[in-house]
PDB file of C-alpha atoms in Angstrom:
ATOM      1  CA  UNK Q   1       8.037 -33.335 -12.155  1.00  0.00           C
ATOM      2  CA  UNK Q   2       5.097 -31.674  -9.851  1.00  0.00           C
ATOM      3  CA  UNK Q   3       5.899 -28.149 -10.542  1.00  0.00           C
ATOM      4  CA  UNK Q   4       3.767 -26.484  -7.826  1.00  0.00           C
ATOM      5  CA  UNK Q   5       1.874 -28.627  -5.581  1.00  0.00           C
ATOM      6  CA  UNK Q   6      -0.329 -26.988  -2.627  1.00  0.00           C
ATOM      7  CA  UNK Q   7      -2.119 -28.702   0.171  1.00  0.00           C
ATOM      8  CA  UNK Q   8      -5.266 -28.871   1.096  1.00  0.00           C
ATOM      9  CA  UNK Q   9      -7.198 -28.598  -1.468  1.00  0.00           C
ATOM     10  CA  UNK Q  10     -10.074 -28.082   0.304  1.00  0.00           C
ATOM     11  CA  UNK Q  11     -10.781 -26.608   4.060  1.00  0.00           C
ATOM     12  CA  UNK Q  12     -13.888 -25.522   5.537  1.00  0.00           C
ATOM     13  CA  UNK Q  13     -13.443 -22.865   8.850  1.00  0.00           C
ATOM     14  CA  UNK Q  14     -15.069 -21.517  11.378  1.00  0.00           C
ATOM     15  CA  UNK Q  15     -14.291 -17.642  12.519  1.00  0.00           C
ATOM     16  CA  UNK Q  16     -11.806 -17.566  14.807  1.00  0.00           C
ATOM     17  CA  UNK Q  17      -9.984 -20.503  13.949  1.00  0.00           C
ATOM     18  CA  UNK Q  18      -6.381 -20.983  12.712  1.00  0.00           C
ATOM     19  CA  UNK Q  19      -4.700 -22.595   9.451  1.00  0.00           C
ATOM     20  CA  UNK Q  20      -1.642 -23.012   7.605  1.00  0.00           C
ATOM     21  CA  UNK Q  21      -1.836 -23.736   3.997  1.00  0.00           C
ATOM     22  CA  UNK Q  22       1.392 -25.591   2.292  1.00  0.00           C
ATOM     23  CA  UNK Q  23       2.774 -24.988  -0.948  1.00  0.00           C
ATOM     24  CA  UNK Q  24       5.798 -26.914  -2.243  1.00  0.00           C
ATOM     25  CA  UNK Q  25       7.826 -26.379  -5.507  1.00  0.00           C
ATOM     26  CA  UNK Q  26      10.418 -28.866  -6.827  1.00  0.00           C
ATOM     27  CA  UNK Q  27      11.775 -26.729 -10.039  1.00  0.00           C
ATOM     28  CA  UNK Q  28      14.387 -24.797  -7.779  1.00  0.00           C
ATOM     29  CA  UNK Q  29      13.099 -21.337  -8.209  1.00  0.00           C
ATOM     30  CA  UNK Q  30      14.049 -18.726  -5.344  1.00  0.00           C
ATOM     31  CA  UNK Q  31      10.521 -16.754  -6.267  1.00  0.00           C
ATOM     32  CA  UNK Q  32       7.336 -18.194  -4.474  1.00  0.00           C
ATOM     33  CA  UNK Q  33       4.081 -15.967  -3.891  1.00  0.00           C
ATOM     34  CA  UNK Q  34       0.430 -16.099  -2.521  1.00  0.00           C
ATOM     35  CA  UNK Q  35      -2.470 -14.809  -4.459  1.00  0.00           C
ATOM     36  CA  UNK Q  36      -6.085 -14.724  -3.447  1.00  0.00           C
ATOM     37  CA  UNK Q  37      -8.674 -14.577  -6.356  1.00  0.00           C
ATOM     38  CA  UNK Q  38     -12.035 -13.654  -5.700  1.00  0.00           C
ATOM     39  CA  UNK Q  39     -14.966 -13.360  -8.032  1.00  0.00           C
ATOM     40  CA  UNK Q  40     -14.860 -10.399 -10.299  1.00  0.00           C
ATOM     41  CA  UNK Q  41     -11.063  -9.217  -8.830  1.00  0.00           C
ATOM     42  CA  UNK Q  42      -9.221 -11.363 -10.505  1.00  0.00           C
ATOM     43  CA  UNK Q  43      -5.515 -12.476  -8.493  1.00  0.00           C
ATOM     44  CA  UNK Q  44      -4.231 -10.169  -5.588  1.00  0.00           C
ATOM     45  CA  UNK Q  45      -1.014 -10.561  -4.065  1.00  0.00           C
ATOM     46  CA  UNK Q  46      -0.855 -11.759  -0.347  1.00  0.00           C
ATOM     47  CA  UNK Q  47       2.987 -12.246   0.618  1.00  0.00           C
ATOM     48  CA  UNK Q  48       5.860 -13.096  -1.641  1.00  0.00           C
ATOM     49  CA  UNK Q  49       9.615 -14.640  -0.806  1.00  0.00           C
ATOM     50  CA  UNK Q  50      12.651 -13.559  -3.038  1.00  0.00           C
ATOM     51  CA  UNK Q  51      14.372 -16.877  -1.237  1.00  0.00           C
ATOM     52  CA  UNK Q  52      14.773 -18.962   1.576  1.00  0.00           C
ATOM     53  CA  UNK Q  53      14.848 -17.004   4.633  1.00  0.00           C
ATOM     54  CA  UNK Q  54      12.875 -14.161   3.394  1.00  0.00           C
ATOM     55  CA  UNK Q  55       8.831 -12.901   2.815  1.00  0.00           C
ATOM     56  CA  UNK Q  56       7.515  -9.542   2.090  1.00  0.00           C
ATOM     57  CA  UNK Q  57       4.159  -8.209   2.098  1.00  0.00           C
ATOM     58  CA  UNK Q  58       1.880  -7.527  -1.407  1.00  0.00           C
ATOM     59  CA  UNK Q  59      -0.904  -5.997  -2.243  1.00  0.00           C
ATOM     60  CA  UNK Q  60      -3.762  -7.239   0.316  1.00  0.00           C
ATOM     61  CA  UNK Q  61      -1.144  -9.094   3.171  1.00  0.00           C
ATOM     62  CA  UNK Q  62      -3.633  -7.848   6.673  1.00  0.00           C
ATOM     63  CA  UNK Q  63      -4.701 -11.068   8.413  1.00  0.00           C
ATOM     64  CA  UNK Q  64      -2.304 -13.310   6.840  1.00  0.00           C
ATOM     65  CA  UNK Q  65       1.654 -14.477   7.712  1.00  0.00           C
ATOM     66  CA  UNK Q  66       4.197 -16.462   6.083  1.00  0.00           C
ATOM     67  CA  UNK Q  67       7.325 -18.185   6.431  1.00  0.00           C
ATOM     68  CA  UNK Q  68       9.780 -20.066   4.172  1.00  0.00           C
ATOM     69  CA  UNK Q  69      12.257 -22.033   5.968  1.00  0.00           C
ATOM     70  CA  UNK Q  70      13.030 -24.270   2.833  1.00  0.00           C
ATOM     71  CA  UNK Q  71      13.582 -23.056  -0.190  1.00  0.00           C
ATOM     72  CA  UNK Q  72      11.268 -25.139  -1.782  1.00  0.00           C
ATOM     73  CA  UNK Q  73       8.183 -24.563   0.692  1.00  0.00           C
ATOM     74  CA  UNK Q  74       6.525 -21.293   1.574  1.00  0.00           C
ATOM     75  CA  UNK Q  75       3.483 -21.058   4.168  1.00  0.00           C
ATOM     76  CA  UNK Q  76       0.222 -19.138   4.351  1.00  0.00           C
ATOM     77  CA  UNK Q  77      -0.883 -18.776   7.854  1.00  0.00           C
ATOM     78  CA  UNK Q  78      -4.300 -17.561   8.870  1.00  0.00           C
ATOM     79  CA  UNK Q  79      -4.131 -16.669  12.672  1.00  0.00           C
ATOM     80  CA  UNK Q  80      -7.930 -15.840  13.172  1.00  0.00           C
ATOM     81  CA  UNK Q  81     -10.105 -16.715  10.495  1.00  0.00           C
ATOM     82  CA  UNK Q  82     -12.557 -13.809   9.162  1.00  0.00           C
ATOM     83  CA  UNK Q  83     -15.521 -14.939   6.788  1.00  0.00           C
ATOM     84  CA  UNK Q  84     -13.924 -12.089   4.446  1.00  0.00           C
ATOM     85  CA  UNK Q  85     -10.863 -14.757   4.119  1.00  0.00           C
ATOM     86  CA  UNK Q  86     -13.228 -16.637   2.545  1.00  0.00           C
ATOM     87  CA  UNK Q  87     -11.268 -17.106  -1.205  1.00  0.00           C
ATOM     88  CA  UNK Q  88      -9.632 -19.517  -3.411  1.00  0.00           C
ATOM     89  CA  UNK Q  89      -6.014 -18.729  -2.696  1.00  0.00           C
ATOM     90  CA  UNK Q  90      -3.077 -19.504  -5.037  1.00  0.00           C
ATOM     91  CA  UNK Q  91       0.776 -20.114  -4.703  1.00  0.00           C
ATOM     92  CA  UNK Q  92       2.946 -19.622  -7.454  1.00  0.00           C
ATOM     93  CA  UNK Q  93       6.502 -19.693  -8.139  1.00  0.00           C
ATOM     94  CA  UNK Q  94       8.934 -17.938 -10.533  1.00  0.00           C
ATOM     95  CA  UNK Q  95      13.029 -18.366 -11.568  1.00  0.00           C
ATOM     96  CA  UNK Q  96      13.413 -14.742 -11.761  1.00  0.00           C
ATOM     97  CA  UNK Q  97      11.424 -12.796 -10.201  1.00  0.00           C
ATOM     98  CA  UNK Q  98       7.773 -11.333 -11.970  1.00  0.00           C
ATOM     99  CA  UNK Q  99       9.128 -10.285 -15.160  1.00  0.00           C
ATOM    100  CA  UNK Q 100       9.106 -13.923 -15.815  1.00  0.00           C
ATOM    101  CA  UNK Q 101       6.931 -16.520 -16.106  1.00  0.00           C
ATOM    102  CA  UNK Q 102       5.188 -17.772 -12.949  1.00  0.00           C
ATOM    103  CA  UNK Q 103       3.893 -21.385 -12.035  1.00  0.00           C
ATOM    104  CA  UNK Q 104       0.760 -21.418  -9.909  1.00  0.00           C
ATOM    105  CA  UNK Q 105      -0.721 -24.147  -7.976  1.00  0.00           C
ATOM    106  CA  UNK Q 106      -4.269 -25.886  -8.349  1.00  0.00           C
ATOM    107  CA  UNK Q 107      -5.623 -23.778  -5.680  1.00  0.00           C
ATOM    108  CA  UNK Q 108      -7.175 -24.093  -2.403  1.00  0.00           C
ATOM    109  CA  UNK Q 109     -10.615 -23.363  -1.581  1.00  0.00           C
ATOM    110  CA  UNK Q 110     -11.151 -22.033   1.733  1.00  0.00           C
ATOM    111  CA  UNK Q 111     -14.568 -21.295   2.890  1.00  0.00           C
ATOM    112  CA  UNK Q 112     -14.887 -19.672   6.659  1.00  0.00           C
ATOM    113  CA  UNK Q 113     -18.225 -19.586   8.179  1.00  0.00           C
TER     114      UNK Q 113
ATOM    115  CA  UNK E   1       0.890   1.133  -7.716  1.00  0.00           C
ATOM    116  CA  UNK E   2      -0.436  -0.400 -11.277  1.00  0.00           C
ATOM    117  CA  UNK E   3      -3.582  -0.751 -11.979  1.00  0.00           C
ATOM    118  CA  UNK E   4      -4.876  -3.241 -14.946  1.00  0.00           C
ATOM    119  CA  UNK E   5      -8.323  -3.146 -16.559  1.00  0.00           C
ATOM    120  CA  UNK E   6      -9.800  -6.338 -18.548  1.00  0.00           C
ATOM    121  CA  UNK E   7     -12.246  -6.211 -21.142  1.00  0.00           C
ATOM    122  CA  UNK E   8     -14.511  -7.433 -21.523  1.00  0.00           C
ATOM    123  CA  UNK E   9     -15.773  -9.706 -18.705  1.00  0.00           C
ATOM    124  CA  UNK E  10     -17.325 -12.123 -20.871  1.00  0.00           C
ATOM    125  CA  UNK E  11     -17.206 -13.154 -24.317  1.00  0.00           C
ATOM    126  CA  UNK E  12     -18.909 -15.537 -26.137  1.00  0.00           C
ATOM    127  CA  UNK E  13     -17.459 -16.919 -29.759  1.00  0.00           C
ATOM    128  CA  UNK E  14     -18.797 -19.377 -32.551  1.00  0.00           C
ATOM    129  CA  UNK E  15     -16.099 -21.716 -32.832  1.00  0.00           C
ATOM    130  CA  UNK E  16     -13.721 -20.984 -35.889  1.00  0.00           C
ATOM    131  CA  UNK E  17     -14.163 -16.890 -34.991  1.00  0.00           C
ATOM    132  CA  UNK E  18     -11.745 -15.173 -33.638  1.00  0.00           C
ATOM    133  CA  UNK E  19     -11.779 -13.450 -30.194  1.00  0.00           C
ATOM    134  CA  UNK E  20      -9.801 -10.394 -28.186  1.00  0.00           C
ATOM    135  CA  UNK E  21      -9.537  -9.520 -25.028  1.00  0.00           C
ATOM    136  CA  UNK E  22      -8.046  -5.766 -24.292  1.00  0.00           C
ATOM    137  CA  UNK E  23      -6.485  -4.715 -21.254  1.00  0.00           C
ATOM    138  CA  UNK E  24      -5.156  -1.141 -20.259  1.00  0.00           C
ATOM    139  CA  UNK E  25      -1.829  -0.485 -17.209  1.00  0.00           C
ATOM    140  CA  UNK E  26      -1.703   2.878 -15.629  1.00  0.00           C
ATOM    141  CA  UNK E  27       2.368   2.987 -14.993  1.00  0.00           C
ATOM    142  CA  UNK E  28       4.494   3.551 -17.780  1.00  0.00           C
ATOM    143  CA  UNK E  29       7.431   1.749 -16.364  1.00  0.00           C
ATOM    144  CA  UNK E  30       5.377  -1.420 -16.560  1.00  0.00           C
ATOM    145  CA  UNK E  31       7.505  -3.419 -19.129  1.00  0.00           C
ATOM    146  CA  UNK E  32       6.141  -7.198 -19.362  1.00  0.00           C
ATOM    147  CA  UNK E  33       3.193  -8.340 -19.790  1.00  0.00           C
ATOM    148  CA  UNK E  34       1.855 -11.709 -19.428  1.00  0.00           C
ATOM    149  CA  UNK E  35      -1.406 -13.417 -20.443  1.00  0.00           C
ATOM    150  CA  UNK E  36      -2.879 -16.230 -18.400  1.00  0.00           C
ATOM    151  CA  UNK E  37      -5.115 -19.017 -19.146  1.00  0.00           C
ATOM    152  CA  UNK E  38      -7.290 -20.453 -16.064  1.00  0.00           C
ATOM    153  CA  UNK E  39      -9.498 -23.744 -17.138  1.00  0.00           C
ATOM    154  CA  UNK E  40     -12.144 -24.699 -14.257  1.00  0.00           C
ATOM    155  CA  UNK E  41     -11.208 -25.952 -10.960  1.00  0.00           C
ATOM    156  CA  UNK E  42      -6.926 -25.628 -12.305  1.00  0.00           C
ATOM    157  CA  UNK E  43      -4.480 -22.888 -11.711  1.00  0.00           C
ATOM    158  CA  UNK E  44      -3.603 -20.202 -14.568  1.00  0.00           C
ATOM    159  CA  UNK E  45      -1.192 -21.336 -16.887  1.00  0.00           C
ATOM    160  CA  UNK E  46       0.973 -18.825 -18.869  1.00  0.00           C
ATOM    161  CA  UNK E  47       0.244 -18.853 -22.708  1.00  0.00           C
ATOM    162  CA  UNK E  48       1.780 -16.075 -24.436  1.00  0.00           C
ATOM    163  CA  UNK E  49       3.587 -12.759 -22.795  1.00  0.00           C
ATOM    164  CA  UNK E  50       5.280  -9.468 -24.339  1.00  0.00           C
ATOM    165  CA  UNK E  51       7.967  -7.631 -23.096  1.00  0.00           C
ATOM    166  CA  UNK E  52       7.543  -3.245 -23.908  1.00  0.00           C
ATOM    167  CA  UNK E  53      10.463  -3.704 -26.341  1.00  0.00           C
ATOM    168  CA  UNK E  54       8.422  -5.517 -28.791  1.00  0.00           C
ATOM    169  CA  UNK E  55       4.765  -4.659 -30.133  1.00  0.00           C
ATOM    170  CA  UNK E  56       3.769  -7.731 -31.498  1.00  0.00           C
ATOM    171  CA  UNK E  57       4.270 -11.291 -30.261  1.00  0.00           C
ATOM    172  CA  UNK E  58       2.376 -14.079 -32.351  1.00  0.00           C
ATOM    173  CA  UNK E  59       2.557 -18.214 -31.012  1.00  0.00           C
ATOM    174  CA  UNK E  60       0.588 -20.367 -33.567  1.00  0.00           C
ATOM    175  CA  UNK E  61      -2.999 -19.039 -33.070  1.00  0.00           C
ATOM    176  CA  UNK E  62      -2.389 -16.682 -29.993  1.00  0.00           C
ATOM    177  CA  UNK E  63      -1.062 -13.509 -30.345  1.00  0.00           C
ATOM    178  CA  UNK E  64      -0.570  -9.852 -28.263  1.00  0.00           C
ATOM    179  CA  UNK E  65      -0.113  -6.746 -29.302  1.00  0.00           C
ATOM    180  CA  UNK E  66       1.182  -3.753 -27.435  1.00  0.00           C
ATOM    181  CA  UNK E  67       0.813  -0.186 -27.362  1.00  0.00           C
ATOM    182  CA  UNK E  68       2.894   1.415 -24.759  1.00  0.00           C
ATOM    183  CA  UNK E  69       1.883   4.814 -25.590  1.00  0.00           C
ATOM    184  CA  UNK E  70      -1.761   4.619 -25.054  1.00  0.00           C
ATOM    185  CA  UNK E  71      -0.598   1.808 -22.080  1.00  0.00           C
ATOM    186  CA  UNK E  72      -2.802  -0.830 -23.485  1.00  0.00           C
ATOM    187  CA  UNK E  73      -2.439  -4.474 -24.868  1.00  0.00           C
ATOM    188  CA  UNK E  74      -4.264  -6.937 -26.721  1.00  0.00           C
ATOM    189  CA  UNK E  75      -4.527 -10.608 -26.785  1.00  0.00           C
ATOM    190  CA  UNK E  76      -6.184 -11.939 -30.128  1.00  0.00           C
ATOM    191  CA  UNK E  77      -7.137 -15.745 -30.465  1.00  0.00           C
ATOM    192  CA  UNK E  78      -7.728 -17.037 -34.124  1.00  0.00           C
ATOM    193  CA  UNK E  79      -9.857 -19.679 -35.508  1.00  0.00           C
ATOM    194  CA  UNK E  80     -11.443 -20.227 -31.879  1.00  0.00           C
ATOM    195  CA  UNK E  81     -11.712 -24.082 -30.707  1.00  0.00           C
ATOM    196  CA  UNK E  82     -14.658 -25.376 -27.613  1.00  0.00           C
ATOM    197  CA  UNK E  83     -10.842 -26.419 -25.814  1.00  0.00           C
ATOM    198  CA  UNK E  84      -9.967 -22.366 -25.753  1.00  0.00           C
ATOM    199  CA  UNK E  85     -13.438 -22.211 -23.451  1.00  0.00           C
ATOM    200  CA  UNK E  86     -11.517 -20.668 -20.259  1.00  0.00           C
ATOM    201  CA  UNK E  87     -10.567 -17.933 -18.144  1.00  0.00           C
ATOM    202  CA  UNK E  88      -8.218 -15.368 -19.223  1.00  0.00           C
ATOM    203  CA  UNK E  89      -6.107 -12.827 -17.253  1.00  0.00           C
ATOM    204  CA  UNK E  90      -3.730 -10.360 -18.396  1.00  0.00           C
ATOM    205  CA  UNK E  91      -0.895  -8.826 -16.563  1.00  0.00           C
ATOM    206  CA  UNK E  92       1.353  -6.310 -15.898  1.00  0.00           C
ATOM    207  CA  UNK E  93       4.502  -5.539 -14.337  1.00  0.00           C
ATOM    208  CA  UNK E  94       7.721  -3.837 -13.932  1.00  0.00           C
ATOM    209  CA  UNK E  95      11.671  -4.761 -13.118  1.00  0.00           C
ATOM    210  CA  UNK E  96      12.927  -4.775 -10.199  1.00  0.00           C
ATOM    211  CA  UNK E  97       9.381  -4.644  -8.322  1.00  0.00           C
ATOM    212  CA  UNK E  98       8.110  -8.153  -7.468  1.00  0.00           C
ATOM    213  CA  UNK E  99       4.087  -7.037  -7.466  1.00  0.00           C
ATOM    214  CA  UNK E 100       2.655  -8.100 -10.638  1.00  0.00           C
ATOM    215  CA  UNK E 101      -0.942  -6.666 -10.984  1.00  0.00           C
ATOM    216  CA  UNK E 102      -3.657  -8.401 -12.541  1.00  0.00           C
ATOM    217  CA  UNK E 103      -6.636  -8.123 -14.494  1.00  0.00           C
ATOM    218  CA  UNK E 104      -9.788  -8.987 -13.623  1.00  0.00           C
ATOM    219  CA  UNK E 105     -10.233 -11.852 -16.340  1.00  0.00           C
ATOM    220  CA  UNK E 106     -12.204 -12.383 -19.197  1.00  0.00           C
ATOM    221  CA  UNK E 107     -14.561 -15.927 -18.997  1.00  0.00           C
ATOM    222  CA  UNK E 108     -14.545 -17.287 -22.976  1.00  0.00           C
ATOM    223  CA  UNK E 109     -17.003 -19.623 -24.142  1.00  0.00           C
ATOM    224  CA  UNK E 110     -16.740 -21.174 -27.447  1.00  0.00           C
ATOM    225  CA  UNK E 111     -19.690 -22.326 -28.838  1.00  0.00           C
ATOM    226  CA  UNK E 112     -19.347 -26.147 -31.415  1.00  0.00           C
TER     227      UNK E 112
END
């Protein structure tokens, strides 16, 4: 059992430039969200999705879209990369909703010079 | 919208003391409250959480306290191991709203 798995791990930009970040989740849960943490800030929320077919925007969603076609998949899409993108970003996934326990991902570290 | 204070930012602990990390909401319909763990280079893992029915919440050597009057809760770690050396964030949220807000995390470091 994976739980959350996200992919890349690791991605280097340059400003301007586009990228789609993957997260997949294979425990069935209609809740899936992206976080960015920076230093000192601790996790902000990007974009969530109550279920397939469906995203909303959080706390900190400008620059950023996101899609989820499957239920078990939900995207992060940076159309134009800004160095102040530069963040470790999480996704995470819940059964119920935030009032219940959430399973993040490992991460990805994006860097955009 | 919610806003969650951590302290402190850092804390280090002999091993065998205990440690706690206090965080304050602002919205009093905030009613669960989550504590994170975050070990380097991984993503946070949930270790203990309290819901605003309860004030006390205890799991082997973890436990969190609430007060929902003065809107701020605790999370107290006993007879501290090197292996508790992590990041920790609390949480809060509310029903029916699907933005929980986080704290800005306390780094641990427990000293052998």
């Amino acid at each position: 059992n994976a739980g959350v798995t996200q992919t890349p791990k690791f991605r280097v930009l340059k400003t301007g430039q586009s990228m789609t970040l993957l997260c997949a989740q294979d425990m069935n849960h209609e809740y899936m969200y992206w976080y960015r943490q920076d230093p000192g800030m601790g996790l902000r929320l990007i974009h969530y999705s109550v279920g397939e077919g469906t995203t909303a925007k959080g706390e900190v969603p400008d620059g950023y879209n996101v899609s989820r076609l499957k239920k078990q998949n939900f995207l992060l899409g940076l159309e134009s990369a800004a160095p102040s993108q530069t963040s470790v970003y999480f996704c995470a996934s819940s059964y119920l909703g935030t009032n219940t326990e959430a399973f993040f991902g490992q991460g990805t570290r994006l860097t955009v010079v | 919208g919610e806003n969650v204070e951590q302290h402190p930012s850092t804390l280090s602990v002999q091993e065998g003391d205990s440690a706690v990390i206090k965080c304050t909401y602002s919205d009093s319909a905030s009613n669960y409250f989550p504590w994170y763990k975050q070990e380097l280079g991984k993503g946070p893992q949930l270790i203990i959480d309290i819901r605003s029915n309860v004030g006390e919440k205890k799991d082997q050597r973890i436990a969190v306290t609430l007060n929902k009057t003065a809107k701020h809760f605790s999370l107290h770690i006993t007879e501290t191991q090197p292996e508790d050396s992590a990041v920790y964030f609390c949480a809060a949220s509310k029903s029916n709203n699907n933005d929980m807000r986080f704290g800005a995390g306390t780094r641990l470091t427990v000293k052998p």
